[in-house]
Short mmCIF file of C-alpha atoms and ligand atoms in Angstrom, two decimals:
data_model
loop_
_atom_site.label_atom_id
_atom_site.label_comp_id
_atom_site.label_asym_id
_atom_site.label_seq_id
_atom_site.Cartn_x
_atom_site.Cartn_y
_atom_site.Cartn_z
CA UNK D 844 58.52 130.09 91.46
CA UNK D 845 55.90 127.36 91.05
CA UNK D 846 54.01 127.64 87.95
CA UNK D 847 50.25 127.32 88.45
CA UNK D 848 49.78 124.11 86.43
CA UNK D 849 52.61 122.52 87.86
CA UNK D 850 51.80 119.57 90.38
CA UNK D 851 55.63 118.45 91.16
CA UNK D 852 56.10 117.72 94.76
CA UNK D 853 52.29 116.96 94.78
CA UNK D 854 50.68 113.33 95.81
CA UNK D 855 47.39 112.50 94.42
CA UNK D 856 45.24 109.29 95.16
CA UNK D 857 43.18 107.70 92.57
CA UNK D 858 40.68 105.86 93.09
CA UNK D 859 39.79 103.37 90.04
CA UNK D 860 42.92 103.77 88.51
CA UNK D 861 43.52 100.94 86.32
CA UNK D 862 41.52 101.57 83.23
CA UNK D 863 38.93 104.43 81.98
CA UNK D 864 38.31 108.00 83.33
CA UNK D 865 41.03 107.22 86.37
CA UNK D 866 43.46 105.82 84.09
CA UNK D 867 43.13 109.06 82.12
CA UNK D 868 43.45 111.41 84.75
CA UNK D 869 45.98 109.85 86.45
CA UNK D 870 48.63 109.55 83.51
CA UNK D 871 47.24 113.89 82.98
CA UNK D 872 48.30 114.51 86.49
CA UNK D 873 51.60 112.30 86.49
CA UNK D 874 52.52 114.27 83.48
CA UNK D 875 51.99 117.90 85.25
CA UNK D 876 54.47 116.63 87.94
CA UNK D 877 52.24 114.41 90.36
CA UNK D 878 53.32 111.57 92.18
CA UNK D 879 50.66 108.79 92.44
CA UNK D 880 49.21 106.34 94.54
CA UNK D 881 46.79 104.14 92.78
CA UNK D 882 43.90 102.79 95.11
CA UNK D 883 42.10 99.97 93.79
CA UNK D 884 40.60 96.14 93.61
CA UNK D 885 42.30 95.62 90.56
CA UNK D 886 46.13 96.52 90.49
CA UNK D 887 46.72 99.40 88.25
CA UNK D 888 49.96 97.61 86.77
CA UNK D 889 50.11 99.37 83.57
CA UNK D 890 49.17 102.97 85.16
CA UNK D 891 51.74 102.43 87.13
CA UNK D 892 54.09 101.63 84.57
CA UNK D 893 53.47 104.68 82.71
CA UNK D 894 53.70 107.10 85.22
CA UNK D 895 57.03 105.56 86.19
CA UNK D 896 58.24 106.43 82.48
CA UNK D 897 57.24 109.84 82.99
CA UNK D 898 59.76 109.90 85.83
CA UNK D 899 57.02 109.87 88.33
CA UNK D 900 56.40 107.18 91.49
CA UNK D 901 53.61 105.07 91.40
CA UNK D 902 52.31 102.72 94.52
CA UNK D 903 49.96 100.35 94.68
CA UNK D 904 47.32 100.30 97.27
CA UNK D 905 44.64 97.26 97.26
CA UNK D 906 41.13 98.63 98.13
CA UNK D 907 37.49 97.24 97.75
CA UNK D 908 35.57 100.57 97.76
CA UNK D 909 32.31 98.98 97.86
CA UNK D 910 32.54 99.54 102.00
CA UNK D 911 34.16 102.41 103.64
CA UNK D 912 36.36 99.57 105.81
CA UNK D 913 39.56 100.87 103.37
CA UNK D 914 39.30 104.50 103.73
CA UNK D 915 41.84 105.49 106.98
CA UNK D 916 44.24 102.66 105.66
CA UNK D 917 44.12 104.47 102.09
CA UNK D 918 45.19 107.57 103.70
CA UNK D 919 47.60 106.01 105.95
CA UNK D 920 49.49 103.99 103.38
CA UNK D 921 49.81 106.97 101.25
CA UNK D 922 51.56 109.34 103.37
CA UNK D 923 53.60 106.39 104.59
CA UNK D 924 54.48 105.04 101.43
CA UNK D 925 54.96 108.60 99.21
CA UNK D 926 55.30 110.99 102.05
CA UNK D 927 52.68 112.81 101.81
CA UNK D 928 48.60 113.44 100.43
CA UNK D 929 47.78 116.46 98.50
CA UNK D 930 45.37 115.73 95.88
CA UNK D 931 42.26 112.92 96.09
CA UNK D 932 40.45 111.61 92.87
CA UNK D 933 37.38 110.30 93.69
CA UNK D 934 36.77 108.04 90.53
CA UNK D 935 35.90 104.67 91.46
CA UNK D 936 32.27 103.95 90.63
CA UNK D 937 29.79 101.84 89.16
CA UNK D 938 26.44 101.57 87.57
CA UNK D 939 23.72 99.25 86.99
CA UNK D 940 20.91 99.10 84.58
CA UNK D 941 17.30 98.16 84.80
CA UNK D 942 13.66 99.61 84.30
CA UNK D 943 12.72 101.79 87.42
CA UNK D 944 9.62 99.38 88.06
CA UNK D 945 12.18 95.90 87.83
CA UNK D 946 14.89 97.93 90.41
CA UNK D 947 16.46 95.66 93.35
CA UNK D 948 17.61 96.56 96.63
CA UNK D 949 20.58 94.97 95.62
CA UNK D 950 21.25 97.07 92.56
CA UNK D 951 20.50 100.06 94.49
CA UNK D 952 22.76 99.42 97.78
CA UNK D 953 25.49 98.22 95.32
CA UNK D 954 25.90 101.69 93.87
CA UNK D 955 24.96 103.85 96.49
CA UNK D 956 27.29 102.46 98.59
CA UNK D 957 30.47 102.79 96.18
CA UNK D 958 29.36 105.94 94.41
CA UNK D 959 28.07 107.60 96.94
CA UNK D 960 29.01 106.65 100.88
CA UNK D 961 32.72 105.41 99.84
CA UNK D 962 33.01 108.67 97.95
CA UNK D 963 32.10 110.74 100.97
CA UNK D 964 34.27 108.97 103.65
CA UNK D 965 37.01 108.47 101.48
CA UNK D 966 37.04 112.63 101.22
CA UNK D 967 36.53 112.57 104.84
CA UNK D 968 39.58 110.52 105.65
CA UNK D 969 41.45 112.50 102.97
CA UNK D 970 40.31 115.98 104.33
CA UNK D 971 41.60 115.68 107.83
CA UNK D 972 44.40 114.91 106.42
CA UNK D 973 44.74 118.28 104.40
CA UNK D 974 42.94 120.28 107.13
CA UNK D 975 45.41 119.67 109.34
CA UNK D 976 48.35 120.60 106.43
CA UNK D 977 45.92 123.54 105.87
CA UNK D 978 46.28 122.40 101.50
CA UNK D 979 44.14 119.81 99.97
CA UNK D 980 42.94 119.48 96.18
CA UNK D 981 39.55 116.71 96.27
CA UNK D 982 37.87 116.29 92.91
CA UNK D 983 34.99 114.12 92.80
CA UNK D 984 33.51 112.32 89.34
CA UNK D 985 30.11 113.54 89.29
CA UNK D 986 28.23 112.92 85.68
CA UNK D 987 25.56 114.33 83.54
CA UNK D 988 23.29 112.24 85.86
CA UNK D 989 24.36 115.30 88.50
CA UNK D 990 22.26 117.38 86.29
CA UNK D 991 20.07 115.00 84.54
CA UNK D 992 17.60 112.52 85.06
CA UNK D 993 19.06 109.50 82.80
CA UNK D 994 17.00 106.33 82.15
CA UNK D 995 17.03 103.16 83.91
CA UNK D 996 19.99 103.84 86.07
CA UNK D 997 17.91 105.25 89.66
CA UNK D 998 20.54 104.20 91.72
CA UNK D 999 23.49 105.91 89.56
CA UNK D 1000 21.06 109.49 89.39
CA UNK D 1001 20.98 109.21 92.86
CA UNK D 1002 24.38 108.62 93.85
CA UNK D 1003 25.57 111.21 91.22
CA UNK D 1004 23.05 113.84 92.03
CA UNK D 1005 24.11 113.04 95.78
CA UNK D 1006 27.91 113.39 94.91
CA UNK D 1007 27.04 116.84 93.23
CA UNK D 1008 25.39 118.13 96.58
CA UNK D 1009 28.36 116.90 98.82
CA UNK D 1010 31.16 118.49 96.53
CA UNK D 1011 29.27 121.72 97.54
CA UNK D 1012 28.99 120.60 101.15
CA UNK D 1013 32.49 119.63 101.33
CA UNK D 1014 33.16 123.13 99.87
CA UNK D 1015 31.53 125.02 102.10
CA UNK D 1016 33.19 123.44 104.99
CA UNK D 1017 36.85 122.61 104.08
CA UNK D 1018 37.71 126.28 101.89
CA UNK D 1019 38.72 128.08 104.92
CA UNK D 1020 40.75 125.17 105.58
CA UNK D 1021 43.04 125.87 102.45
CA UNK D 1022 41.25 122.81 101.12
CA UNK D 1023 39.09 122.95 97.77
CA UNK D 1024 36.62 120.68 96.66
CA UNK D 1025 35.03 120.37 93.36
CA UNK D 1026 34.13 118.17 90.71
CA UNK D 1027 34.36 116.99 87.25
CA UNK D 1028 31.04 115.66 85.24
CA UNK D 1029 32.42 113.87 82.49
CA UNK D 1030 29.73 113.71 79.43
CA UNK D 1031 29.42 110.36 77.13
CA UNK D 1032 33.06 108.74 77.52
CA UNK D 1033 34.27 105.38 75.77
CA UNK D 1034 34.74 103.32 78.41
CA UNK D 1035 33.33 99.79 80.41
CA UNK D 1036 30.63 101.79 82.33
CA UNK D 1037 29.71 102.75 78.59
CA UNK D 1038 30.12 99.79 76.91
CA UNK D 1039 26.46 98.55 76.84
CA UNK D 1040 25.23 102.04 75.28
CA UNK D 1041 27.77 101.97 73.13
CA UNK D 1042 26.89 98.09 71.42
CA UNK D 1043 23.28 99.61 71.16
CA UNK D 1044 22.96 100.80 68.16
CA UNK D 1045 19.57 103.00 68.24
CA UNK D 1046 20.91 104.59 72.00
CA UNK D 1047 24.54 105.02 70.70
CA UNK D 1048 23.17 106.66 67.64
CA UNK D 1049 20.82 109.07 69.67
CA UNK D 1050 23.78 110.03 72.02
CA UNK D 1051 26.29 110.60 69.08
CA UNK D 1052 23.47 112.69 67.55
CA UNK D 1053 22.86 115.11 70.57
CA UNK D 1054 26.94 115.81 71.53
CA UNK D 1055 27.73 118.65 69.69
CA UNK D 1056 31.15 117.60 69.49
CA UNK D 1057 30.24 114.50 67.58
CA UNK D 1058 32.12 112.01 69.07
CA UNK D 1059 32.17 110.06 72.41
CA UNK D 1060 34.87 111.33 74.53
CA UNK D 1061 38.10 109.66 75.50
CA UNK D 1062 39.41 109.05 79.01
CA UNK D 1063 42.45 111.31 77.94
CA UNK D 1064 39.70 114.11 77.62
CA UNK D 1065 39.28 114.43 81.28
CA UNK D 1066 42.70 115.32 81.86
CA UNK D 1067 42.86 118.97 81.47
CA UNK D 1068 39.82 119.25 84.06
CA UNK D 1069 41.19 117.02 86.35
CA UNK D 1070 45.31 118.97 86.40
CA UNK D 1071 43.46 122.42 86.09
CA UNK D 1072 41.40 121.46 89.48
CA UNK D 1073 43.97 119.70 91.25
CA UNK D 1074 46.54 122.59 90.97
CA UNK D 1075 47.61 126.07 92.48
CA UNK D 1076 45.61 127.26 89.49
CA UNK D 1077 42.25 126.51 90.86
CA UNK D 1078 42.69 127.73 94.38
CA UNK D 1079 39.50 129.64 94.36
CA UNK D 1080 37.32 127.43 92.80
CA UNK D 1081 34.78 125.82 95.23
CA UNK D 1082 32.12 123.83 94.62
CA UNK D 1083 32.09 124.10 91.29
CA UNK D 1084 30.80 121.04 88.90
CA UNK D 1085 32.98 121.20 85.57
CA UNK D 1086 31.10 119.54 82.82
CA UNK D 1087 33.95 117.61 80.44
CA UNK D 1088 30.99 116.82 77.82
CA UNK D 1089 31.41 117.62 74.24
CA UNK D 1090 29.04 120.28 74.31
CA UNK D 1091 26.25 117.66 75.81
CA UNK D 1092 24.23 119.94 78.64
CA UNK D 1093 24.52 122.85 76.15
CA UNK D 1094 22.17 121.13 73.88
P1 LIG U 2070 35.33 101.66 84.42
O1 LIG U 2070 36.29 102.04 83.24
O2 LIG U 2070 34.32 100.92 84.73
O3 LIG U 2070 36.18 102.06 85.27
C1 LIG U 2070 35.36 102.44 86.96
C2 LIG U 2070 36.47 102.12 87.88
O4 LIG U 2070 35.88 101.78 89.18
C3 LIG U 2070 37.45 101.07 87.41
O5 LIG U 2070 38.98 100.92 88.23
C4 LIG U 2070 36.34 100.19 89.00
O6 LIG U 2070 37.49 98.86 89.06
C5 LIG U 2070 36.81 100.92 89.99
N1 LIG U 2070 35.82 100.46 90.62
C6 LIG U 2070 34.70 100.20 90.76
N2 LIG U 2070 34.25 99.36 91.82
C7 LIG U 2070 34.84 99.43 92.50
C8 LIG U 2070 35.27 98.82 94.00
N3 LIG U 2070 34.43 98.57 94.45
N4 LIG U 2070 36.64 99.33 94.64
C9 LIG U 2070 37.29 99.79 93.80
N5 LIG U 2070 37.54 100.19 92.83
C10 LIG U 2070 36.15 100.54 92.28
O7 LIG U 2070 34.55 103.12 83.95
P2 LIG U 2070 34.68 104.70 83.75
O8 LIG U 2070 33.68 105.10 82.73
O9 LIG U 2070 35.97 105.03 83.78
O10 LIG U 2070 34.38 105.35 85.10
C11 LIG U 2070 35.05 106.28 86.09
C12 LIG U 2070 33.93 107.25 87.16
O11 LIG U 2070 33.47 108.01 85.99
C13 LIG U 2070 32.77 106.51 87.72
O12 LIG U 2070 32.28 106.93 88.59
C14 LIG U 2070 31.67 106.80 86.65
O13 LIG U 2070 30.19 106.64 87.38
C15 LIG U 2070 32.07 107.96 86.21
N6 LIG U 2070 31.42 108.78 84.60
C16 LIG U 2070 31.58 107.85 83.32
C17 LIG U 2070 30.84 108.21 82.54
C18 LIG U 2070 31.29 107.44 81.12
O14 LIG U 2070 30.45 108.09 80.02
N7 LIG U 2070 32.20 106.56 81.05
C19 LIG U 2070 30.58 109.32 82.59
C20 LIG U 2070 30.04 110.09 83.75
C21 LIG U 2070 30.74 109.54 84.80
P3 LIG U 2070 37.72 97.47 88.54
O15 LIG U 2070 38.48 97.25 87.04
O16 LIG U 2070 38.47 96.57 89.62
O17 LIG U 2070 35.94 96.82 88.36
#
């Protein structure tokens, strides 16, 4: 009998897996047994090599998710090259920082297109396959700004609040078809997304003072939550947004 957290024989699409949280999650899924389709505009060579060292298959799929043009092809290529699609980790995302008084339409559209529009339409493309096979796991990457307002990141807050709502909506529609849809809300994780905050002495101190764990998170800290939500252990978990934040929201 399959162990509840075992992902062997499962194929996972991970977007933005060349670095940061996407890489951390991809390697955790591979360690749990999953084969990987690593989707992005920068080839995830290093992630693929590490997954292969673990004995998994890993395929690189080139795609720019600033538009939804590639979403159907991502699903088709995954199924063709890896023989199936069971798990989607909707991770690729960007952030633009500026005072709201000065925020530009370009910075609004860029973030909404990648973080919200592509997240929805890639989930839709994957779910068409998953609903037909009556099995699927979709995990969206939300944020503390799914729950809070943040500062100087209006399009990011809008996008991640939207991801929270869409996660619940998709769960409602696809739960009866064997597809679970959940999200992980990372706290403050040391990646290139947060490099500006880490480099700002004042903001860095303020952030660290508020995190009960007393440290920035590492991409590997997201692995356990991702494996859980991608596994059979989470079969009855639907529309949940799981914070992995060192206690930030508890403060
Ligand atoms: P990161 O290191 O900057 O990684 C972002 C990833 O998304 C990269 O692989 C990047 O590819 C990819 N990406 C961005 N735009 C893309 C596009 N148009 N097409 C394809 N791929 C694209 O940041 P991260 O912190 O790991 O962020 C990953 C996710 O976690 C994002 O959704 C982010 O909002 C979320 N998150 C991060 C934190 C945090 O504290 N770091 C907290 C909450 C949520 P390139 O390398 O080619 O740019």
